[in-house]
DNA sequence: CAAAATTATGAGAGTAGCTTCCACTTAGAA
DNA sequence: TTCTAAGTGGAAGCTACTCTCATAATTTTG
C-alpha cells in the first residue's frame, strides 16, 4: 500500500559483510556521489543519466538498477529506521511528543557529521527541484504511517485510529513548517527549528492568540 | 518559489463571459472528462496522451496546452480560492481552527454534488497512482502556505512565523490523516472524517492517553 | 460591415528518460 | 574446478514532453 521503495537493499541497516555486498555498497556510493557532484556543477535537469553513469564508470543499465529513477539519486537514504529505534528506546513515562522530540535528536546524533552535511544538501535539492520535491513529499506519507505505527505501539492503540493518525499528521506538519523556514534561510539551524516546531505542538493549545505575538 | 501552477486560466474564479472563454472552459472540461473515462476503463499508465487527445477531439499539442503534464489531468481543479473566501468570511471571534472547520463545510456546500463526486474520484486516483500522488503531495505544500497566509492574516501575525506555519502544518496533517482513512475504506464519509480530524486538533491537547481508547 | 490584431489550434519533428531483452562476465559455494 | 546465481553491458523501443511555425477562429477597430 505505501509508495514505491527502492528495490536494491538499503545502504545502512545490515552492514555489508560479503565481498559482493561491499562492492555493491561501494558502487552505490560512487554513483550517488558523482550524481550529486554533477547536479551541483551543471544543475539537475541539465545532467543526464548517461552522464552520471559515465562519471561513475558504470553502464546506464547498471545505474538504473541501483536508482530506478533520477529522483532516487537525491532521495535515497534511510534514516527512518534509526529514528524508529531511537523512539522505541524512549522511557515509557514520557509523553509521546516529548519522546519523539528526544528520539529525533538521539537519532541525529548517531549520524556522522559529514553524512549530515550531505543529507542537508540533498534535502535542499530535494526541495528546490519540483520533480524531486514531489517525490520527497510523497515519502512524507510513508513517514507519516511509520509514525502512526510507532505512536500506536506506544499508546496501545490501533495504528489506523483517527486520533493516532492525526497525531502523526501534526508531527509531519510541524516538520514541514520547520523545513520550509530553513529553506527560506539556510543559515538557520534546521534542527533547532525542528525542535521549536515540536515544542509548539507540545505546549501549544493548537490555537494562537489573535494579536499578541507573545506566548510562553 | 511555490511549485508549478497550471499556466492556462483556472476554470472557476472569473465566470467565463466571452465566447472564447466559454469554448475554452468547454474544451478543458471535455478533455478532463474523457481522460477520466479512459483512466477508469484502461488504467492510468496504459492510457497515452494521444489517446486522450483523440477522444477529446483535439490535437496533442492542444491537449498539452491545457494540461502541461499527464498528472494535471487528475490534479487540476481549484477549490482553494473558494476555501480561502469562505475562511475570510468567518466571524472574527471564532478561534482559528473552528473558523477553518466552518469554512471547509461552507466551501464544500458551494460545490455542485456531481462535481463533488468527480472530485472524490480524482482524489482517489490521485492517491493510488504513485506519480500523481507525488504531485498531489507537492501541492499540499502550496496549500500549507496558503493556509499560513490566511491564518496569519486573521491572527495579525507574519505568515512566516514558526507558530503560524506549524498551525497550518498541523491542519495539513489532519487532512492527510482523514484522507488516508478514507482511502482505506471509501464507504466512509470523507467530510465526516475530516471534521473529526479537525476536532482532534481543536480539543486535543496534542497528546493522547496511553492505554484508554476513550477520550471525549 | 470589413479589415486588422489577437489568440487558439494543428502538425510535425526532435529530445531524453524509463524500461526491456539478451548475451556476457564475474563472484561465491560445493 | 565446476556449478549456480547474480551483476553487468549494449542496444532498441516507448512515450511523455518541448518547440516552432503555419493556419483558423474570435475579438476589436475603422
Short mmCIF file of C-alpha atoms in Angstrom, two decimals, chain A residues 1 3-4 95-97 127 130 133-135 137-138 140-141 145 154-157 160-167 169-170 173-174 176-178 180-181 193 196-197 200-202 204-215, chain B residues 1 3-4 95-97 127 130 133-135 137-138 140-141 145 154-157 160-167 169-170 173-174 176-178 180-181 193 196-197 200-202 204-215:
data_model
loop_
_atom_site.label_atom_id
_atom_site.label_comp_id
_atom_site.label_asym_id
_atom_site.label_seq_id
_atom_site.Cartn_x
_atom_site.Cartn_y
_atom_site.Cartn_z
CA UNK A 1 0.00 0.00 0.00
CA UNK A 3 4.57 4.21 -2.12
CA UNK A 4 7.47 2.71 -4.05
CA UNK A 95 4.53 11.88 26.70
CA UNK A 96 4.50 10.78 23.07
CA UNK A 97 5.56 14.05 21.56
CA UNK A 127 13.03 20.87 -2.06
CA UNK A 130 9.98 20.33 -8.35
CA UNK A 133 10.25 17.68 -4.14
CA UNK A 134 7.12 15.88 -5.28
CA UNK A 135 8.72 12.53 -4.61
CA UNK A 137 6.59 14.87 -0.26
CA UNK A 138 5.31 11.50 -1.28
CA UNK A 140 6.28 12.02 3.81
CA UNK A 141 3.21 9.81 3.57
CA UNK A 145 2.41 5.93 8.50
CA UNK A 154 3.43 3.22 22.40
CA UNK A 155 -0.13 4.22 23.19
CA UNK A 156 -1.61 0.74 22.98
CA UNK A 157 -3.90 1.82 20.21
CA UNK A 160 -5.43 3.25 11.94
CA UNK A 161 -7.29 5.11 14.64
CA UNK A 162 -8.10 8.62 13.58
CA UNK A 163 -6.59 10.25 16.64
CA UNK A 164 -3.34 8.40 16.22
CA UNK A 165 -3.11 9.30 12.57
CA UNK A 166 -3.90 12.90 13.31
CA UNK A 167 -1.16 13.00 15.89
CA UNK A 169 -0.01 14.04 10.81
CA UNK A 170 0.56 17.01 13.05
CA UNK A 173 3.09 19.19 9.57
CA UNK A 174 5.49 20.57 12.15
CA UNK A 176 7.25 20.66 7.11
CA UNK A 177 6.95 24.02 8.77
CA UNK A 178 10.47 23.80 10.14
CA UNK A 180 10.28 25.41 4.94
CA UNK A 181 11.67 28.09 7.20
CA UNK A 193 13.80 24.98 14.08
CA UNK A 196 10.93 24.67 18.28
CA UNK A 197 8.26 23.37 15.92
CA UNK A 200 4.79 24.34 19.52
CA UNK A 201 2.93 21.07 19.28
CA UNK A 202 3.75 20.07 22.83
CA UNK A 204 0.52 24.66 22.06
CA UNK A 205 -3.21 24.52 22.54
CA UNK A 206 -3.30 24.22 18.77
CA UNK A 207 -4.62 27.73 18.55
CA UNK A 208 -2.98 31.08 18.97
CA UNK A 209 -3.90 34.42 20.42
CA UNK A 210 -5.15 36.84 17.78
CA UNK A 211 -2.99 39.92 18.15
CA UNK A 212 -0.26 39.31 20.67
CA UNK A 213 2.95 37.83 19.25
CA UNK A 214 3.89 36.56 22.68
CA UNK A 215 3.01 33.19 24.10
CA UNK B 1 9.02 29.91 -5.06
CA UNK B 3 5.55 24.67 -7.14
CA UNK B 4 4.34 24.81 -10.71
CA UNK B 95 -10.98 30.55 17.12
CA UNK B 96 -8.84 29.95 14.04
CA UNK B 97 -9.34 26.23 13.82
CA UNK B 127 -3.69 8.83 -4.19
CA UNK B 130 2.27 6.98 -7.39
CA UNK B 133 0.19 11.17 -5.62
CA UNK B 134 3.64 12.69 -5.56
CA UNK B 135 2.40 15.72 -7.38
CA UNK B 137 1.51 15.86 -2.08
CA UNK B 138 3.59 18.58 -3.61
CA UNK B 140 -0.05 20.21 -0.23
CA UNK B 141 2.93 22.49 0.28
CA UNK B 145 1.45 28.20 2.56
CA UNK B 154 -6.55 36.51 10.79
CA UNK B 155 -4.15 36.47 13.74
CA UNK B 156 -2.34 39.68 12.85
CA UNK B 157 0.92 37.83 12.57
CA UNK B 160 6.47 33.13 8.08
CA UNK B 161 6.31 32.91 11.83
CA UNK B 162 7.09 29.45 13.05
CA UNK B 163 3.97 29.13 15.15
CA UNK B 164 1.74 30.15 12.29
CA UNK B 165 3.39 27.74 9.93
CA UNK B 166 3.16 24.96 12.47
CA UNK B 167 -0.52 25.62 12.87
CA UNK B 169 1.13 22.31 9.05
CA UNK B 170 -0.97 20.59 11.68
CA UNK B 173 -1.50 16.78 8.77
CA UNK B 174 -5.07 16.34 9.94
CA UNK B 176 -3.84 13.83 5.39
CA UNK B 177 -4.94 11.60 8.23
CA UNK B 178 -8.57 11.90 7.23
CA UNK B 180 -5.82 8.24 4.31
CA UNK B 181 -8.54 6.64 6.36
CA UNK B 193 -13.61 12.10 8.80
CA UNK B 196 -13.45 14.61 13.23
CA UNK B 197 -9.79 15.10 12.39
CA UNK B 200 -8.99 16.30 17.26
CA UNK B 201 -6.87 19.36 16.68
CA UNK B 202 -9.34 21.68 18.34
CA UNK B 204 -6.87 17.67 21.52
CA UNK B 205 -4.01 18.53 23.84
CA UNK B 206 -1.85 17.19 21.03
CA UNK B 207 -1.13 14.14 23.09
CA UNK B 208 -3.19 11.11 23.95
CA UNK B 209 -3.70 8.91 26.97
CA UNK B 210 -1.57 5.78 26.81
CA UNK B 211 -3.97 2.91 27.29
CA UNK B 212 -7.54 4.10 27.30
CA UNK B 213 -9.20 4.25 23.88
CA UNK B 214 -11.79 6.68 25.22
CA UNK B 215 -11.48 10.43 25.22
#
